[in-house]
CSV table of C-alpha atoms in Angstrom, one decimal:
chain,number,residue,atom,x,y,z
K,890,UNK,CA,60.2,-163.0,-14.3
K,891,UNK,CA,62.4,-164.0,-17.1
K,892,UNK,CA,61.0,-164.6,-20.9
K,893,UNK,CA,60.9,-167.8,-22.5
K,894,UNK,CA,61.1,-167.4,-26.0
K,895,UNK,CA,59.5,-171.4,-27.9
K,896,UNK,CA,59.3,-172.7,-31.2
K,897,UNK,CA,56.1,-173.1,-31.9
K,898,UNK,CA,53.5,-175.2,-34.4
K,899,UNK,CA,51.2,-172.8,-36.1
K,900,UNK,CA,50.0,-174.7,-39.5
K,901,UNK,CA,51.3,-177.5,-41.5
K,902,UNK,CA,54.5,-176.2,-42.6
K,903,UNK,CA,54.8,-173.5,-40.6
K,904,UNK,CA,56.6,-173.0,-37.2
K,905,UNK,CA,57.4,-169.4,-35.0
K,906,UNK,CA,59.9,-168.3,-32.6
K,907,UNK,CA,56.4,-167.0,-29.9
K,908,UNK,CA,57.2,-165.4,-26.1
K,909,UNK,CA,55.5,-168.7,-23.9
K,910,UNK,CA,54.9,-168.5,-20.2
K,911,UNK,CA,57.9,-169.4,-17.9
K,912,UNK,CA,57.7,-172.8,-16.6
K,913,UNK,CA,56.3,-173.6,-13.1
K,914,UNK,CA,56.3,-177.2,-11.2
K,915,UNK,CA,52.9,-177.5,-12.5
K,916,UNK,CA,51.4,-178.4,-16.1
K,917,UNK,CA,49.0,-175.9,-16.8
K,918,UNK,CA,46.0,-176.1,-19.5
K,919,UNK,CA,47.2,-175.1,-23.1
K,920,UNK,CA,47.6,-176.7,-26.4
K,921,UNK,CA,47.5,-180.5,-26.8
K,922,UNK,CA,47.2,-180.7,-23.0
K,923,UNK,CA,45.2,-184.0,-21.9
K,924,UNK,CA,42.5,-182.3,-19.5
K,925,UNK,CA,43.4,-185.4,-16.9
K,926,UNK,CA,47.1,-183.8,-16.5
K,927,UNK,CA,45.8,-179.9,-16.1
K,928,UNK,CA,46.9,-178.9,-13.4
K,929,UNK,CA,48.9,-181.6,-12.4
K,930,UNK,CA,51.5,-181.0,-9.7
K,931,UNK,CA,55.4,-181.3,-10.2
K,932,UNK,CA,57.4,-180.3,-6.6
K,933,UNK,CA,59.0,-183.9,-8.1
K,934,UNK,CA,60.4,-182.1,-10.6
K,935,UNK,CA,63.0,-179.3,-12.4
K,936,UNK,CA,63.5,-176.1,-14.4
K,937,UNK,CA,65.9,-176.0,-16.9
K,938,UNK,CA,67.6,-173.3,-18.5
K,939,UNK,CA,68.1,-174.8,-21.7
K,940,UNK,CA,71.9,-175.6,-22.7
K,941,UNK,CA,70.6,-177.4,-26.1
K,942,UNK,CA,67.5,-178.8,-27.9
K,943,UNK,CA,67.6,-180.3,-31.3
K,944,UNK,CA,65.3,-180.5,-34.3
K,945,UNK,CA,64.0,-184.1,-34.8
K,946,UNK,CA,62.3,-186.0,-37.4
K,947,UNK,CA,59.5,-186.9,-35.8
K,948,UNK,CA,59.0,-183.2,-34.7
K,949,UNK,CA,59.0,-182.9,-38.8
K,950,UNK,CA,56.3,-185.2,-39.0
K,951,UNK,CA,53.7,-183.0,-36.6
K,952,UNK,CA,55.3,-179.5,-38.7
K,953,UNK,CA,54.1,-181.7,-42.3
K,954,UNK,CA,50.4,-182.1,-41.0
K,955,UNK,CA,50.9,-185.6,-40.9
K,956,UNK,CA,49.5,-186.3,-37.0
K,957,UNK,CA,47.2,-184.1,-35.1
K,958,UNK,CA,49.1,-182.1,-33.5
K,959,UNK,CA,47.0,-178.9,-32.6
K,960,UNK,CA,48.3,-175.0,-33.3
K,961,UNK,CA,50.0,-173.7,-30.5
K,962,UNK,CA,52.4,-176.8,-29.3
K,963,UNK,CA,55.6,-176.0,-28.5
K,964,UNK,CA,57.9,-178.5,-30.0
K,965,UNK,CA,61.1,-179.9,-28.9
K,966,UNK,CA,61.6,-183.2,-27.1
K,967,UNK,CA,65.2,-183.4,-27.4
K,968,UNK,CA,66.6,-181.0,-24.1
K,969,UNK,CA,70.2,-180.5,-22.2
K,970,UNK,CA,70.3,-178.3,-19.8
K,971,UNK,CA,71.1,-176.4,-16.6
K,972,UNK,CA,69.2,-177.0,-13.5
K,973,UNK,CA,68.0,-173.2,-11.7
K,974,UNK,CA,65.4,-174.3,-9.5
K,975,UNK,CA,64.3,-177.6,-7.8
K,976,UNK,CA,60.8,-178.8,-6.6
K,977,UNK,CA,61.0,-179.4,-2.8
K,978,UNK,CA,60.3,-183.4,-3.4
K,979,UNK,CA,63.9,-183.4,-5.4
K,980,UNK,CA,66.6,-184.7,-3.3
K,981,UNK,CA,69.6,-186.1,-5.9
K,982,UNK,CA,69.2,-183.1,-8.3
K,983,UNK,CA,71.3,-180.3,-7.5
K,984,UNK,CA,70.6,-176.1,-9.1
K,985,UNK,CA,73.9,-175.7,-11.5
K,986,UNK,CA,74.0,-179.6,-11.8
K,987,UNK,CA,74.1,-179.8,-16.3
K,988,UNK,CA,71.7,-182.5,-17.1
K,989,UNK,CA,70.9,-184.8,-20.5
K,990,UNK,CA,66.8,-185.1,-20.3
K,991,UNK,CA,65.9,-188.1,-21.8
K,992,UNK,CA,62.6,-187.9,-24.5
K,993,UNK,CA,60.3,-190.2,-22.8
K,994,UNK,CA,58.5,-189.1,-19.7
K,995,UNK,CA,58.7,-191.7,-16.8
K,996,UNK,CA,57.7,-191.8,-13.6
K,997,UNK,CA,59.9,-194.2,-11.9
K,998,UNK,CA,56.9,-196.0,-10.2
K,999,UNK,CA,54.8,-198.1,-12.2
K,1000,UNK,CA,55.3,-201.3,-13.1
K,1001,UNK,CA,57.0,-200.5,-16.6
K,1002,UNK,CA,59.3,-198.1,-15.2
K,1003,UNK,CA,60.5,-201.0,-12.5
K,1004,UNK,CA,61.0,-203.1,-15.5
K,1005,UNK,CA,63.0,-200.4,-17.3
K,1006,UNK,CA,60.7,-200.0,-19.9
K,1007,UNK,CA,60.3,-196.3,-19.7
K,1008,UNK,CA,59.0,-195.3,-23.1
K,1009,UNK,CA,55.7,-196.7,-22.3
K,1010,UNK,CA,54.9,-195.6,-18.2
K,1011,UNK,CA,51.9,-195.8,-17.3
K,1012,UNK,CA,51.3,-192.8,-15.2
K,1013,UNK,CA,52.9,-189.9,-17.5
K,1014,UNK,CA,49.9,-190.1,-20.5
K,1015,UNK,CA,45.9,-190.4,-19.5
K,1016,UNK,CA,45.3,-191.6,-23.2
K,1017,UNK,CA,47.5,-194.6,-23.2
K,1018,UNK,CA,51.2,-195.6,-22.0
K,1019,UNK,CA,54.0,-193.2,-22.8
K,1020,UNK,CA,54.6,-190.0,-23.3
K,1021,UNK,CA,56.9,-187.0,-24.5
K,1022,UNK,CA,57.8,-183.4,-24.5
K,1023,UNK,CA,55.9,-181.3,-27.2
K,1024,UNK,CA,54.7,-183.7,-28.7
K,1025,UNK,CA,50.8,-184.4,-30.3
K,1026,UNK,CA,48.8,-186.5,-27.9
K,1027,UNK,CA,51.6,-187.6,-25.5
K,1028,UNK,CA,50.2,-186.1,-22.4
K,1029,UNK,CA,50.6,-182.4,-23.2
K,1030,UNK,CA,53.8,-181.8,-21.6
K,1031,UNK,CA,55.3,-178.7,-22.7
K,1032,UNK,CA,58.2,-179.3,-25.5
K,1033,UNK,CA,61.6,-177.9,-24.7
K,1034,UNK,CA,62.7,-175.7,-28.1
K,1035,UNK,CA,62.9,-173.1,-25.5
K,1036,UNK,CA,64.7,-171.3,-23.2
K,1037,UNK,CA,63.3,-172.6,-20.0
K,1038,UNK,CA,61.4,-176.1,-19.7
K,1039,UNK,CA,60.1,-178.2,-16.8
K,1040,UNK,CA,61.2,-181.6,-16.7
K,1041,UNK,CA,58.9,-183.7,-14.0
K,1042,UNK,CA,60.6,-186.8,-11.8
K,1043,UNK,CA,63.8,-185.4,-12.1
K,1044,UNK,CA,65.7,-188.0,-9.6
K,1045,UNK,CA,64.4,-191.0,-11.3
K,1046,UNK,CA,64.9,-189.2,-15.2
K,1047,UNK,CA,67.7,-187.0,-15.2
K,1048,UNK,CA,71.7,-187.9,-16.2
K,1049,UNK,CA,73.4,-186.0,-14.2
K,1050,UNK,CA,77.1,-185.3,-16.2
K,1051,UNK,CA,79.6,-185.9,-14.2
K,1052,UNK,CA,81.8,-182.3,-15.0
K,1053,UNK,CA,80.6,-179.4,-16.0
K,1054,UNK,CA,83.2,-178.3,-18.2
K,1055,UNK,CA,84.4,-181.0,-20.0
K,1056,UNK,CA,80.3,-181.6,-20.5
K,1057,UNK,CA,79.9,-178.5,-22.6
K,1058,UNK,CA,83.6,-179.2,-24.4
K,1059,UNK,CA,81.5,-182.6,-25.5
K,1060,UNK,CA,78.0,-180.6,-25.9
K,1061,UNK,CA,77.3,-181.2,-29.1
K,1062,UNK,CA,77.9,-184.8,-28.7
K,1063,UNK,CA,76.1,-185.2,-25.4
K,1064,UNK,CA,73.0,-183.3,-26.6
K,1065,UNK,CA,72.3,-186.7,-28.7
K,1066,UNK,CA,71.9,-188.5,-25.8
K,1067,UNK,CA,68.1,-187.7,-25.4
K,1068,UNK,CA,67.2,-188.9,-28.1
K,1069,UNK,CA,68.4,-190.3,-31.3
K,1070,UNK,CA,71.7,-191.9,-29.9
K,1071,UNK,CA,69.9,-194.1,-27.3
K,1072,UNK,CA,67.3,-194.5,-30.2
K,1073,UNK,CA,69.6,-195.1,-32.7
K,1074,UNK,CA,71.6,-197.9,-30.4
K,1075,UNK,CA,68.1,-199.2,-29.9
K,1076,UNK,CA,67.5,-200.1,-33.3
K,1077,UNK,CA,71.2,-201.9,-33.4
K,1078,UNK,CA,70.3,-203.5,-30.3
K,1079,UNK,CA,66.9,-204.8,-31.2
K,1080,UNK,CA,68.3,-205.7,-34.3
K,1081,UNK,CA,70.5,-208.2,-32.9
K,1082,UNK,CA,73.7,-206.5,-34.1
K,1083,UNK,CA,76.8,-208.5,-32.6
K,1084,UNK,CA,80.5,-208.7,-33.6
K,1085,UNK,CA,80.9,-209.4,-37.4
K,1086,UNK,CA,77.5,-209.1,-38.3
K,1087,UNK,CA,76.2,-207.9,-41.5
K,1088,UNK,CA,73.3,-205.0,-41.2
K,1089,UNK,CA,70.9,-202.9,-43.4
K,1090,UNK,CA,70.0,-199.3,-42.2
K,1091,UNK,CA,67.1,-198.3,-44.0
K,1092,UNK,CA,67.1,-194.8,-44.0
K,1093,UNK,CA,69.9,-192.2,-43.5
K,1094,UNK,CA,68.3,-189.2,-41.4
K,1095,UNK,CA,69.9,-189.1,-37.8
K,1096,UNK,CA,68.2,-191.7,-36.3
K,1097,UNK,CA,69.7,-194.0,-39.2
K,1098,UNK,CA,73.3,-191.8,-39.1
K,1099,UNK,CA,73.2,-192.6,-35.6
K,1100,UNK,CA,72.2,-196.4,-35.5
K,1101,UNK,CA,74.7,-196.6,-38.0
K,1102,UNK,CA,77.6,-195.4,-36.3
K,1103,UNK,CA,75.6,-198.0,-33.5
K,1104,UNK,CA,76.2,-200.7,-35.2
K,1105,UNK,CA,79.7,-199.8,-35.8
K,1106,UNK,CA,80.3,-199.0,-31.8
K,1107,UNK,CA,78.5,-203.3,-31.4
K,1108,UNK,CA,81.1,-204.2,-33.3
K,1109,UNK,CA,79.4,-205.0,-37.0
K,1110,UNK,CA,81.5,-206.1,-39.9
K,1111,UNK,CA,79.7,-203.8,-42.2
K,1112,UNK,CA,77.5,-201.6,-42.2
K,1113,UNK,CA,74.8,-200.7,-45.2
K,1114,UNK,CA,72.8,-197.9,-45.3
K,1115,UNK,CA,70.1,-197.3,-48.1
K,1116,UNK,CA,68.4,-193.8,-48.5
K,1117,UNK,CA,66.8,-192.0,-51.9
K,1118,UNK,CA,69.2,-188.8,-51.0
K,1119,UNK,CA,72.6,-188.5,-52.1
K,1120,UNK,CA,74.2,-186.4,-49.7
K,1121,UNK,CA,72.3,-188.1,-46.8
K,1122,UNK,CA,74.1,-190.8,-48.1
K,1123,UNK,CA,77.9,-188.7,-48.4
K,1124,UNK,CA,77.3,-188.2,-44.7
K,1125,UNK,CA,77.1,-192.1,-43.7
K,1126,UNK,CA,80.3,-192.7,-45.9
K,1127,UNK,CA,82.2,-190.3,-43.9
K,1128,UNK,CA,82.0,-192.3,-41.2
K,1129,UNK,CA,82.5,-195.6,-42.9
K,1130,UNK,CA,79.3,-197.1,-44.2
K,1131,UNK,CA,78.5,-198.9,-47.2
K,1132,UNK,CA,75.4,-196.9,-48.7
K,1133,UNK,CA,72.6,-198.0,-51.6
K,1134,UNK,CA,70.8,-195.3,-53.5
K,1135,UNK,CA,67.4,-196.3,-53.9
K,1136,UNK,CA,65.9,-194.3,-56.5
K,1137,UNK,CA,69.3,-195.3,-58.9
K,1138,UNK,CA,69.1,-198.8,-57.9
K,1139,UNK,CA,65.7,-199.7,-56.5
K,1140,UNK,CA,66.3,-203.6,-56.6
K,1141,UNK,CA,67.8,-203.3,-53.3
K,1142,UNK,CA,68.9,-207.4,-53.2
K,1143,UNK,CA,71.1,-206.8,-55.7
K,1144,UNK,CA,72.7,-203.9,-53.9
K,1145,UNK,CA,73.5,-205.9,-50.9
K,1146,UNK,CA,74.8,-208.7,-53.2
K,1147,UNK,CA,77.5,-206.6,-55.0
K,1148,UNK,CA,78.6,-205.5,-51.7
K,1149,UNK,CA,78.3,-208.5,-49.5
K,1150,UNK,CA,78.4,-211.4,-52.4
K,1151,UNK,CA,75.0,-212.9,-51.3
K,1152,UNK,CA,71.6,-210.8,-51.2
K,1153,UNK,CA,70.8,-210.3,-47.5
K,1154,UNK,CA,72.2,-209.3,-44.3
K,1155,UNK,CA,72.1,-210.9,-40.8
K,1156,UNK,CA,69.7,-208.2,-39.5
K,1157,UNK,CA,68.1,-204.5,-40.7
K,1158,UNK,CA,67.3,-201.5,-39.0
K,1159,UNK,CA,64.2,-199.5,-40.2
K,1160,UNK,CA,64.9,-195.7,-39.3
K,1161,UNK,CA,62.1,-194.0,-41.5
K,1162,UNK,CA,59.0,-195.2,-40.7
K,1163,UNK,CA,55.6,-194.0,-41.9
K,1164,UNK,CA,56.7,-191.1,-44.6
K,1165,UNK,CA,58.5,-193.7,-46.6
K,1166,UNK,CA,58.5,-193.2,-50.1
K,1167,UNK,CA,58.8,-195.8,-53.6
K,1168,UNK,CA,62.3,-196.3,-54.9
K,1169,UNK,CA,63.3,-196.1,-57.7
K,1170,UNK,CA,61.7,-193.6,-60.0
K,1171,UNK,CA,58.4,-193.5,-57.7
K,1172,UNK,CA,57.3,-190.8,-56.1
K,1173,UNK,CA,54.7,-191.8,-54.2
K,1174,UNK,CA,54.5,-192.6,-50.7
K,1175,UNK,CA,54.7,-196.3,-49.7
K,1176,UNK,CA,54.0,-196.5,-46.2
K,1177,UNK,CA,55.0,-200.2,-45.8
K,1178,UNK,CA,58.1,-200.3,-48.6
K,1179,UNK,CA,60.4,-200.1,-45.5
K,1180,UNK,CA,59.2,-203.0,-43.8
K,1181,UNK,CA,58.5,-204.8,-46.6
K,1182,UNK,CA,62.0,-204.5,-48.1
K,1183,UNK,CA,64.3,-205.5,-44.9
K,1184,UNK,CA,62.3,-208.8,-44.4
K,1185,UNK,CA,63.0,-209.5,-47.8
K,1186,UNK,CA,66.5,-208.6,-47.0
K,1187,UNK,CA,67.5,-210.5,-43.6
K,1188,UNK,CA,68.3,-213.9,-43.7
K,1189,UNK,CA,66.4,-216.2,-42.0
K,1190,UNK,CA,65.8,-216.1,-38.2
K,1191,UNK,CA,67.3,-212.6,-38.1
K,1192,UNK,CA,66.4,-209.7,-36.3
K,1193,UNK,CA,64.3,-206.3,-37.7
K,1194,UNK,CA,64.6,-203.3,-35.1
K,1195,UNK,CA,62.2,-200.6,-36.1
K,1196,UNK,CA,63.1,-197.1,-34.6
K,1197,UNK,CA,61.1,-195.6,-37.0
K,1198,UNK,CA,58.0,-193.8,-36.1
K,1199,UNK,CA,54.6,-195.6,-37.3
K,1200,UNK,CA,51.6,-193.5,-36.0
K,1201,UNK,CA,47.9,-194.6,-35.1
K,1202,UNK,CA,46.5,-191.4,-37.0
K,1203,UNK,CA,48.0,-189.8,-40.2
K,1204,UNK,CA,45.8,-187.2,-42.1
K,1205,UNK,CA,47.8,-186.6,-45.2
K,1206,UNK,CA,48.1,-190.3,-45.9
K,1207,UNK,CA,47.2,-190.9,-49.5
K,1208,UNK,CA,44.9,-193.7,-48.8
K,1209,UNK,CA,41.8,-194.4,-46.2
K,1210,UNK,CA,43.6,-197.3,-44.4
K,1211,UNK,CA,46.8,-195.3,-44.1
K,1212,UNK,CA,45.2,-192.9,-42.0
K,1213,UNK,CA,44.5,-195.1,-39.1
K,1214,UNK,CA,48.2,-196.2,-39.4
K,1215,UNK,CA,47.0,-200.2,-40.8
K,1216,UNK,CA,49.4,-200.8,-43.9
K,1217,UNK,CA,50.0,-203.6,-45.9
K,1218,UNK,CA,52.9,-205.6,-44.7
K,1219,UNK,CA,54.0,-208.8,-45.7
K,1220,UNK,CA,53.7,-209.9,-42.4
K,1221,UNK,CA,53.4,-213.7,-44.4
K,1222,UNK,CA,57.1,-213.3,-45.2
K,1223,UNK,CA,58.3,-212.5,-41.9
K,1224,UNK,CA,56.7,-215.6,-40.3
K,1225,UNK,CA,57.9,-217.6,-43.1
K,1226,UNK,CA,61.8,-216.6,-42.2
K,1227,UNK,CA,61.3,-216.1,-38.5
K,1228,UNK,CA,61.9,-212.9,-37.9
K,1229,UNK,CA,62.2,-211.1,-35.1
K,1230,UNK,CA,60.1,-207.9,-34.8
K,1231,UNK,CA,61.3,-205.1,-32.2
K,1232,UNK,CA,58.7,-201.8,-32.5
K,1233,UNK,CA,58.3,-198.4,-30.0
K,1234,UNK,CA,59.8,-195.9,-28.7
K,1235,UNK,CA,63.2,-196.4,-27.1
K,1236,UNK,CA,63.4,-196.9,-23.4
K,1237,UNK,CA,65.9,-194.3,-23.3
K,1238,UNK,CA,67.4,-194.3,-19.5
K,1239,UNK,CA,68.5,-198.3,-20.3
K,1240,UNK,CA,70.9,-196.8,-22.8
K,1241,UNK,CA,72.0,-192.6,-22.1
K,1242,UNK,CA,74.3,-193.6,-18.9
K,1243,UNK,CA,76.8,-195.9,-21.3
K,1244,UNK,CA,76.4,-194.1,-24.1
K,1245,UNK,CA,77.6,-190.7,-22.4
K,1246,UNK,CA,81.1,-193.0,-20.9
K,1247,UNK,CA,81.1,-194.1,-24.4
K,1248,UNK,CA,81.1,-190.0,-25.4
K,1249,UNK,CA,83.5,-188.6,-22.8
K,1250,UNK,CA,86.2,-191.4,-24.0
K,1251,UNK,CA,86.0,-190.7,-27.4
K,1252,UNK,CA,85.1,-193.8,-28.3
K,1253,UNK,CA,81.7,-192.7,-29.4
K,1254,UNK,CA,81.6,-189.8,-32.2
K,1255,UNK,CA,77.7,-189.1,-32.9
K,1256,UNK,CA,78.2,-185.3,-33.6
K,1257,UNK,CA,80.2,-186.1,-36.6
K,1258,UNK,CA,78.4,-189.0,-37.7
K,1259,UNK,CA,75.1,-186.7,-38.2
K,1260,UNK,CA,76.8,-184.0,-38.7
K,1261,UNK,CA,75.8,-181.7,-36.0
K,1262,UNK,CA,75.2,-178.0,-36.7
K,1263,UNK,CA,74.4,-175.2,-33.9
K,1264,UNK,CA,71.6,-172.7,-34.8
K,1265,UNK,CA,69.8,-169.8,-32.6
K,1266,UNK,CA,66.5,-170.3,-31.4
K,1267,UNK,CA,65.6,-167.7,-33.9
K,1268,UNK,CA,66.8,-169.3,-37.1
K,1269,UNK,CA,64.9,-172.8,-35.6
K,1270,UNK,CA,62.5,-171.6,-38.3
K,1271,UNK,CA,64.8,-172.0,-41.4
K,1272,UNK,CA,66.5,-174.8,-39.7
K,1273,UNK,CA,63.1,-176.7,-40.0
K,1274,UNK,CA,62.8,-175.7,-43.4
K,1275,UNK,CA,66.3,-176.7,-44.1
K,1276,UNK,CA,65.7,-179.9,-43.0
K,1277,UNK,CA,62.4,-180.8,-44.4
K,1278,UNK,CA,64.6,-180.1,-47.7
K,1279,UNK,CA,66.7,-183.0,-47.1
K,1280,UNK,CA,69.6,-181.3,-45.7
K,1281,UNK,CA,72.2,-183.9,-44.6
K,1282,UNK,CA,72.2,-181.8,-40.7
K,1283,UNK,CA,71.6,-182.6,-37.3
K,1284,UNK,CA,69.9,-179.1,-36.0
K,1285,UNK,CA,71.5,-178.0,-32.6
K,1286,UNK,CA,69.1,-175.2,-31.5
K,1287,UNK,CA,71.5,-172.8,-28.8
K,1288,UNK,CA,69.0,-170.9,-26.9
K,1289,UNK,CA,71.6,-168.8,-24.7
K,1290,UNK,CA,74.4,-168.6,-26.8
K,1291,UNK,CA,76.5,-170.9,-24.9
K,1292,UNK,CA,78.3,-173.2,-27.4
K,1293,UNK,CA,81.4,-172.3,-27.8
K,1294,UNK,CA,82.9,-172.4,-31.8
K,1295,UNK,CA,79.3,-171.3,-33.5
């Protein structure tokens, strides 16, 4: 039986390259696992030799100490890979067939699911609806910054690309597609972005680099993205984007105004979520800042998508109501203009079919918008590290040494 080297969360702060079990059509007991899914069986399901799996923000978040994520969870919800062995319920899914797995875990048979609201099945999570690879109390299914991985329902889940080669010529585009390119659309979508439209990204990690380059692909007039890091915000002018630097100029109103000659937008994306931090010369965390700030920001009857990850439980907060994830939004304000609110995870599988056509075009350029960089599995260490630092990289971990031009 093959290895199946996994990164792994030890301690806040710390992850490790550890030798896991090789998958099986069956989720086993083991860190993080709900004791409703032990055992559960998968002959609806796949193994994957893993092509590529990338380092995520939110994985950042559970690597911090800010959720309660247990030691021992392998990490990794963003997979591609190749398909070596089938469960004998798969029918569509082919061994050698080079798949894009999207993030959220869905059945395909609930109600959600027929609905295509996919980020929140009901039959993938015993604790409550949705679910997601290696991550802290989403089920327990095993996280795929490995070598191997099971993915379960693999008719309903899997996009299938349609050649093999010209896939991996395109890899380091299409590996976005489990994640933060569907989630990054999302946000534009939710946002209400449209031809000519003004927007506000708040935030520019890759899930703001990539609703960015969103908005641009739905046709906005401009695009502005704020963010406290300066080469964060190099990265989202190399494709384009008017950027605000909030810690220089904290009154962001007045940003938007010199570059748009009136203070708001027509809608604002919000891609950093709970670990948001004061502008300005601040450095404390302010959990709501984000929110706050794009309702004050969108005119009127606009839209406010919010990709961002919010949690229920966060034990590093700085204050008691933090914690339980309750923070003090001017919810007032957003009633008073009308707004729009669109929260959750992304229903991935309503956006990755499109958004690959939009890929194997050309017309869609994600790798270089977030500036996509291939590691080894063994430097997924340091590329965590790297990336806590503020880095202005999209880490492509390359298990197998298959990505051509390293």
């Amino acid at each position: 039986m093959a290895g199946n080297n996994a990164v792994v969360f030890t301690k806040p702060g710390e992850v490790e390259v550890q030798d896991i079990s090789f998958p099986e059509l069956v989720l086993r007991d083991g860190p993080g696992v709900n004791p409703l899914n032990v055992g559960r069986k998968c002959n609806h399901g796949v193994i994957l030799k893993v092509i590529t799996t990338n380092i995520c923000g939110s994985d950042q978040h559970m690597v911090r100490g800010r959720t309660t994520a247990p030691s021992g969870l392998v990490l990794g919800h963003e997979i591609t890979g190749e398909v070596i062995e089938v469960g004998n319920d798969v029918e569509f899914i082919k061994k050698g067939d080079l798949v894009s797995v999207p993030f959220n875990i869905a059945c395909g048979r609930c109600t959600s699911c027929k609905q295509q609201n996919t980020h929140i099945c009901e039959n993938v999570n015993p604790e409550r609806p949705g679910s997601a690879y290696g991550y802290v109390d989403m089920g327990g299914w095993v996280g795929g910054q490995s070598e191997y991985v099971m993915v379960p329902y693999a008719d309903f889940q899997l996009l299938k690309f349609p050649d093999k080669d010209q896939a991996m010529e395109k890899i380091l585009d299409l590996t976005m597609l489990s994640d933060i390119f569907p989630t990054g659309y999302h946000g534009a979508v939710s946002a209400g972005v449209r031809l000519g439209a003004t927007v506000y990204v708040a935030g520019a990690g890759p899930v703001g680099l990539a609703a960015a380059h969103s908005a641009q692909l739905l046709g906005a007039s401009v695009v502005i993205v704020g963010d406290l890091n300066n080469d964060r915000l190099a990265q989202a002018r190399s494709f384009g984007c008017e950027t605000v630097n909030l810690r220089e100029h904290p009154n962001l109103a007045e940003q938007i105004e010199q570059i748009l000659k009136v203070p708001e937008v027509d809608c604002a994306i919000d891609c950093v979520g709970f670990e948001a931090h004061g502008h300005g010369d601040s450095k404390e965390e302010a959990p709501a800042i984000v929110l706050n700030s794009i309702m004050e920001v969108t005119k009127a009857g606009g839209r406010l998508g919010i990709p961002g990850l919010y949690v229920t439980g966060d034990p590093g907060a700085a204050d008691n109501d933090a914690k339980h994830g309750t923070l003090k939004v001017r919810l007032g304000l957003g009633w008073a203009k009308a707004h729009t609110f669109v929260t959750g995870q992304t229903p991935v599988m309503k956006y990755h079919r499109d958004l690959m056509m939009a890929i194997l075009s050309g017309k869609a350029q994600i790798a270089k918008a977030v500036n996509a960089t291939i590691i080894s599995l063994e430097e997924a260490p340091k590329g965590y590290q790297q990336f806590d630092s503020g880095v202005s990289k999209k880490f492509v971990i390359d298990p197998h040494n298959m990505v051509k031009n390293r």
